[in-house]
CSV table of C-alpha atoms in Angstrom, one decimal:
chain,number,residue,atom,x,y,z
A,15,LEU,CA,15.8,220.9,43.8
A,16,GLU,CA,19.5,222.0,43.5
A,17,PHE,CA,22.6,222.9,45.7
A,18,ARG,CA,24.2,226.4,45.3
A,19,ARG,CA,26.5,227.9,47.8
A,20,VAL,CA,25.9,231.4,46.4
A,21,LEU,CA,22.3,232.3,45.6
A,22,PHE,CA,20.3,235.5,46.7
A,23,ARG,CA,19.9,235.4,50.4
A,24,SER,CA,21.8,232.3,50.8
A,25,GLY,CA,24.5,234.0,52.6
A,26,SER,CA,22.0,235.1,55.5
A,27,VAL,CA,20.6,231.4,55.4
A,28,LEU,CA,24.1,230.1,56.1
A,29,ARG,CA,24.9,232.6,58.6
A,30,SER,CA,21.9,232.2,60.8
A,31,GLY,CA,20.6,228.7,59.9
A,32,ASP,CA,17.0,229.9,59.3
A,33,PRO,CA,14.9,229.3,56.3
A,34,ALA,CA,14.4,232.2,54.0
A,35,VAL,CA,11.6,232.9,51.7
A,36,VAL,CA,12.1,235.1,48.4
A,37,SER,CA,8.6,235.7,46.9
A,38,GLU,CA,7.7,237.6,43.8
A,39,GLU,CA,5.5,240.1,45.6
A,40,ARG,CA,7.7,241.1,48.4
A,41,ARG,CA,11.6,240.7,47.5
A,42,LEU,CA,11.9,240.2,43.8
A,43,GLU,CA,13.4,243.6,43.4
A,44,GLU,CA,16.4,242.3,45.5
A,45,VAL,CA,17.3,239.5,43.2
A,46,ARG,CA,19.4,239.7,39.8
A,47,PRO,CA,17.6,240.4,36.6
A,48,ARG,CA,18.5,236.8,35.5
A,49,VAL,CA,16.5,235.6,38.3
A,50,ARG,CA,13.6,237.7,38.0
A,51,ARG,CA,13.5,236.5,34.1
A,52,ILE,CA,13.4,232.9,35.6
A,53,PHE,CA,10.4,233.7,37.8
A,54,ALA,CA,8.7,235.3,34.7
A,55,GLU,CA,9.4,232.5,32.3
A,56,HIS,CA,8.2,229.7,34.6
A,57,GLY,CA,5.5,231.3,36.4
A,58,LEU,CA,7.3,231.1,39.8
A,59,LYS,CA,6.1,233.0,42.9
A,60,THR,CA,8.5,231.9,45.5
A,61,VAL,CA,11.8,230.5,46.2
A,62,LEU,CA,12.6,228.7,49.5
A,63,LEU,CA,16.0,228.6,50.9
A,64,VAL,CA,17.1,226.0,53.5
A,65,GLN,CA,20.4,225.4,55.0
A,66,VAL,CA,22.0,221.9,54.3
A,67,GLY,CA,24.0,220.9,57.2
A,68,GLY,CA,24.6,222.4,60.9
A,69,PRO,CA,25.6,225.8,61.7
A,70,GLN,CA,29.2,225.0,62.2
A,71,ASP,CA,29.4,222.6,59.2
A,72,ALA,CA,27.1,224.0,56.6
A,73,LEU,CA,27.3,222.2,53.2
A,74,GLY,CA,25.3,224.6,51.1
A,75,VAL,CA,21.7,225.7,50.6
A,76,LEU,CA,18.8,223.7,49.3
A,77,THR,CA,16.7,225.9,47.1
A,78,LEU,CA,13.1,224.8,46.2
A,79,TRP,CA,11.2,226.9,43.5
A,80,PHE,CA,7.2,227.3,43.6
A,81,PRO,CA,4.5,228.5,41.5
A,82,ARG,CA,2.8,230.0,44.7
A,83,ALA,CA,3.3,232.4,47.3
A,84,MET,CA,4.2,231.2,50.9
A,85,GLU,CA,5.7,232.3,54.3
A,86,THR,CA,8.2,231.0,56.2
A,87,ASN,CA,5.5,229.2,58.3
A,88,ASP,CA,4.1,227.2,55.7
A,89,PRO,CA,4.0,223.5,56.4
A,90,ILE,CA,6.2,223.0,53.2
A,91,VAL,CA,9.0,224.4,55.1
A,92,ASP,CA,9.2,221.5,57.4
A,93,VAL,CA,9.4,219.2,54.7
A,94,ALA,CA,12.2,221.0,53.1
A,95,LYS,CA,14.1,220.9,56.4
A,96,THR,CA,13.5,217.2,56.4
A,97,ILE,CA,14.9,216.9,52.9
A,98,ALA,CA,17.7,219.2,53.8
A,99,ALA,CA,18.5,217.0,56.8
A,100,HIS,CA,18.5,213.8,54.8
A,101,ALA,CA,20.6,215.5,52.1
A,102,ALA,CA,23.3,216.7,54.7
A,103,VAL,CA,23.7,213.1,55.9
A,104,ALA,CA,24.0,211.7,52.3
A,105,VAL,CA,26.6,214.3,51.5
A,106,SER,CA,28.6,213.8,54.6
A,107,ARG,CA,28.8,210.0,54.1
A,108,ALA,CA,29.8,210.7,50.5
A,109,ASN,CA,32.6,213.0,51.8
A,110,ALA,CA,33.5,210.4,54.2
A,111,LEU,CA,33.7,207.8,51.6
A,112,GLU,CA,35.7,209.8,49.4
A,113,ASP,CA,38.2,210.9,52.0
A,114,ARG,CA,38.5,207.0,53.0
A,115,ARG,CA,39.0,206.1,49.5
A,116,ALA,CA,41.7,208.9,49.1
A,117,SER,CA,43.5,207.5,52.3
A,118,GLU,CA,43.5,204.0,51.0
A,119,GLU,CA,44.9,205.2,47.6
A,120,ARG,CA,47.7,206.8,49.7
A,121,LEU,CA,48.2,203.8,51.5
A,122,GLN,CA,48.3,201.5,48.5
A,123,LEU,CA,50.6,203.7,46.8
A,124,VAL,CA,53.2,203.4,49.8
A,125,SER,CA,52.5,199.8,50.5
A,126,ASP,CA,53.2,198.8,46.8
A,127,ASN,CA,56.6,200.2,47.2
A,128,VAL,CA,57.6,197.7,50.2
A,129,SER,CA,58.4,194.0,50.0
A,130,ASP,CA,55.8,193.0,52.7
A,131,VAL,CA,52.2,192.0,51.8
A,132,ALA,CA,49.9,194.6,53.2
A,133,TYR,CA,46.1,194.0,53.0
A,134,SER,CA,42.9,195.2,54.4
A,135,ILE,CA,39.9,192.7,54.9
A,136,ALA,CA,36.2,193.7,55.6
A,137,VAL,CA,34.2,191.4,57.7
A,138,ARG,CA,30.6,191.3,56.8
A,139,SER,CA,27.7,190.8,59.1
A,140,ASP,CA,27.3,187.1,58.0
A,141,GLY,CA,30.8,186.2,58.8
A,142,SER,CA,32.2,186.3,55.3
A,143,PHE,CA,35.1,188.2,54.2
A,144,VAL,CA,35.9,190.7,51.5
A,145,THR,CA,39.4,191.8,50.3
A,146,GLU,CA,39.3,195.6,50.2
A,147,TRP,CA,42.9,195.9,48.9
A,148,VAL,CA,46.2,194.3,48.9
A,149,ASN,CA,49.5,195.4,47.3
A,150,ASN,CA,51.7,194.1,44.7
A,151,ALA,CA,53.9,192.1,47.1
A,152,PHE,CA,51.4,189.4,47.3
A,153,HIS,CA,52.2,188.4,43.8
A,154,GLU,CA,55.8,188.4,44.4
A,155,MET,CA,55.5,186.2,47.5
A,156,THR,CA,52.9,183.8,46.2
A,157,GLY,CA,52.9,183.8,42.4
A,158,TRP,CA,49.4,184.5,42.3
A,159,ASP,CA,47.8,187.5,40.7
A,160,THR,CA,46.1,189.8,43.4
A,161,HIS,CA,42.6,189.7,41.6
A,162,GLU,CA,42.6,185.9,41.4
A,163,GLY,CA,44.2,184.8,44.8
A,164,ALA,CA,44.0,187.7,47.4
A,165,THR,CA,41.2,186.3,49.3
A,166,VAL,CA,40.8,184.8,52.8
A,167,GLU,CA,39.6,181.4,51.4
A,168,HIS,CA,42.6,181.2,48.9
A,169,TRP,CA,45.1,182.1,51.4
A,170,MET,CA,43.9,179.5,53.9
A,171,HIS,CA,44.4,176.9,51.0
A,172,MET,CA,48.1,178.1,50.7
A,173,VAL,CA,48.8,177.4,54.5
A,174,HIS,CA,50.8,174.3,55.1
A,175,PRO,CA,48.3,171.7,56.4
A,176,ASP,CA,50.3,171.4,59.6
A,177,ASP,CA,49.8,175.0,60.4
A,178,PHE,CA,46.2,175.3,59.5
A,179,PRO,CA,44.9,174.6,63.1
A,180,SER,CA,46.9,177.6,64.4
A,181,ILE,CA,45.7,179.8,61.9
A,182,HIS,CA,42.4,179.0,62.3
A,183,GLU,CA,42.6,179.8,66.1
A,184,HIS,CA,44.6,183.0,65.2
A,185,LEU,CA,41.6,184.3,63.0
A,186,LEU,CA,38.9,183.4,65.6
A,187,ARG,CA,41.0,185.4,68.2
A,188,LEU,CA,40.9,188.3,65.8
A,189,LEU,CA,37.2,188.0,65.2
A,190,GLY,CA,36.4,187.9,68.9
A,191,GLU,CA,37.5,191.5,69.8
A,192,SER,CA,39.7,194.4,68.6
A,193,ARG,CA,43.3,193.1,69.3
A,194,ALA,CA,46.7,192.6,67.5
A,195,GLU,CA,48.0,189.2,66.7
A,196,VAL,CA,51.6,188.0,65.4
A,197,MET,CA,52.3,184.6,64.4
A,198,GLU,CA,54.8,182.8,62.2
A,199,TYR,CA,53.5,179.9,59.9
A,200,ARG,CA,54.4,178.3,56.4
A,201,ILE,CA,52.7,178.8,53.2
A,202,ILE,CA,53.1,176.9,49.7
A,203,ASP,CA,53.1,179.2,46.8
A,204,ARG,CA,51.9,178.7,43.2
A,205,GLN,CA,54.9,176.9,42.1
A,206,GLY,CA,54.8,174.6,45.1
A,207,ASP,CA,57.7,176.0,47.2
A,208,LEU,CA,57.6,176.5,50.9
A,209,HIS,CA,57.8,179.9,52.5
A,210,TRP,CA,58.0,180.8,56.2
A,211,VAL,CA,55.9,183.9,56.9
A,212,GLU,CA,55.2,186.2,59.7
A,213,GLY,CA,51.7,187.8,59.9
A,214,ARG,CA,50.9,190.6,62.0
A,215,SER,CA,47.4,191.5,61.9
A,216,ARG,CA,45.0,193.9,63.9
A,217,SER,CA,41.1,193.8,64.0
A,218,VAL,CA,38.9,196.8,64.3
A,219,TRP,CA,35.8,196.5,66.5
A,220,SER,CA,32.6,198.6,65.8
A,221,GLU,CA,30.6,199.6,68.7
A,222,ALA,CA,27.6,200.6,66.5
A,223,GLU,CA,27.6,196.9,65.3
A,224,GLN,CA,29.2,195.2,68.1
A,225,ARG,CA,31.4,193.1,66.1
A,226,VAL,CA,34.7,193.1,64.2
A,227,VAL,CA,34.3,194.9,61.0
A,228,ARG,CA,37.8,195.1,59.3
A,229,ILE,CA,41.2,193.3,59.6
A,230,TYR,CA,44.5,195.1,58.6
A,231,GLY,CA,47.8,193.3,58.3
A,232,VAL,CA,51.2,192.7,57.0
A,233,ILE,CA,52.8,189.5,55.9
A,234,ARG,CA,56.5,189.2,55.8
A,235,ASP,CA,58.6,186.4,54.2
A,236,ARG,CA,61.1,185.0,56.5
A,237,THR,CA,62.2,182.1,54.4
A,238,GLU,CA,65.9,183.3,54.0
A,239,GLN,CA,66.0,183.8,58.0
A,240,HIS,CA,64.9,180.3,58.5
A,241,ARG,CA,67.3,178.9,56.0
A,242,THR,CA,70.2,180.8,57.4
A,243,ALA,CA,69.1,179.5,61.0
A,244,GLU,CA,68.7,176.0,59.7
A,245,ALA,CA,72.3,176.1,58.0
A,246,LEU,CA,73.9,177.5,61.3
A,247,GLN,CA,72.2,174.6,63.4
A,248,ALA,CA,73.5,172.1,60.7
A,249,LEU,CA,77.0,173.6,60.9
A,250,GLU,CA,76.8,173.5,64.8
A,251,ARG,CA,75.7,169.8,64.7
A,252,VAL,CA,78.6,168.9,62.6
A,253,ARG,CA,81.3,170.7,64.6
A,254,SER,CA,79.8,169.0,67.7
A,255,GLU,CA,80.0,165.7,65.9
A,256,GLU,CA,83.6,166.4,65.0
A,257,HIS,CA,84.5,167.5,68.5
A,258,THR,CA,82.9,164.4,69.9
A,259,SER,CA,84.8,162.2,67.3
A,260,GLU,CA,88.2,164.0,68.4
A,261,LEU,CA,87.5,163.3,72.0
A,262,GLN,CA,86.7,159.6,71.5
A,263,SER,CA,90.0,159.1,69.2
């Protein structure tokens, strides 16, 4: 078994989608001397070529070498078609996985250069979570390394106890359907400092599995904005008290 895009008769197989048989008795004169030597050295009689993939998205040609003569109506041709069909699915899945990995690498490169925490979490069929990736801003915000602290369970431990019920409801809503959620809450970092954060999450629903399979999100540190707002409120209270004191005097 082997894949080759260019092999004798493979061009016609890719164009038509029909299997082709090259036998020693009938068409050996059509092939290259090197191939004829292979036939002679290994006692081969026939090469069967079957297209891998559909007519519009052919991935290559599956070649099977046999020590006996055969025709295109031989039962082994149907077996070869089945093998080629499974091979096409496997190659397509591998290509899709590679495309996804490349996309995630590009996203990781971009996200590592922003100050917000960005993440992707896979949701397993048993309801457990797996962090697929998280950018370096996680360490800057929390003090934890991504490999030791970037899990849903660990993040929940960092949530301020008073905000935990709200976070739990937030997560349940995300797991119920494909939706976007925004909420503000507090976390406690590795050094024990309090941070106000704004979390923006989006869940991805799979029609095939009839459940949420992934959650993407970003988390922004809004501690400085809260401190500024609190300082302005404190200043306003002081001014109000001073104004009241002046009126009373």
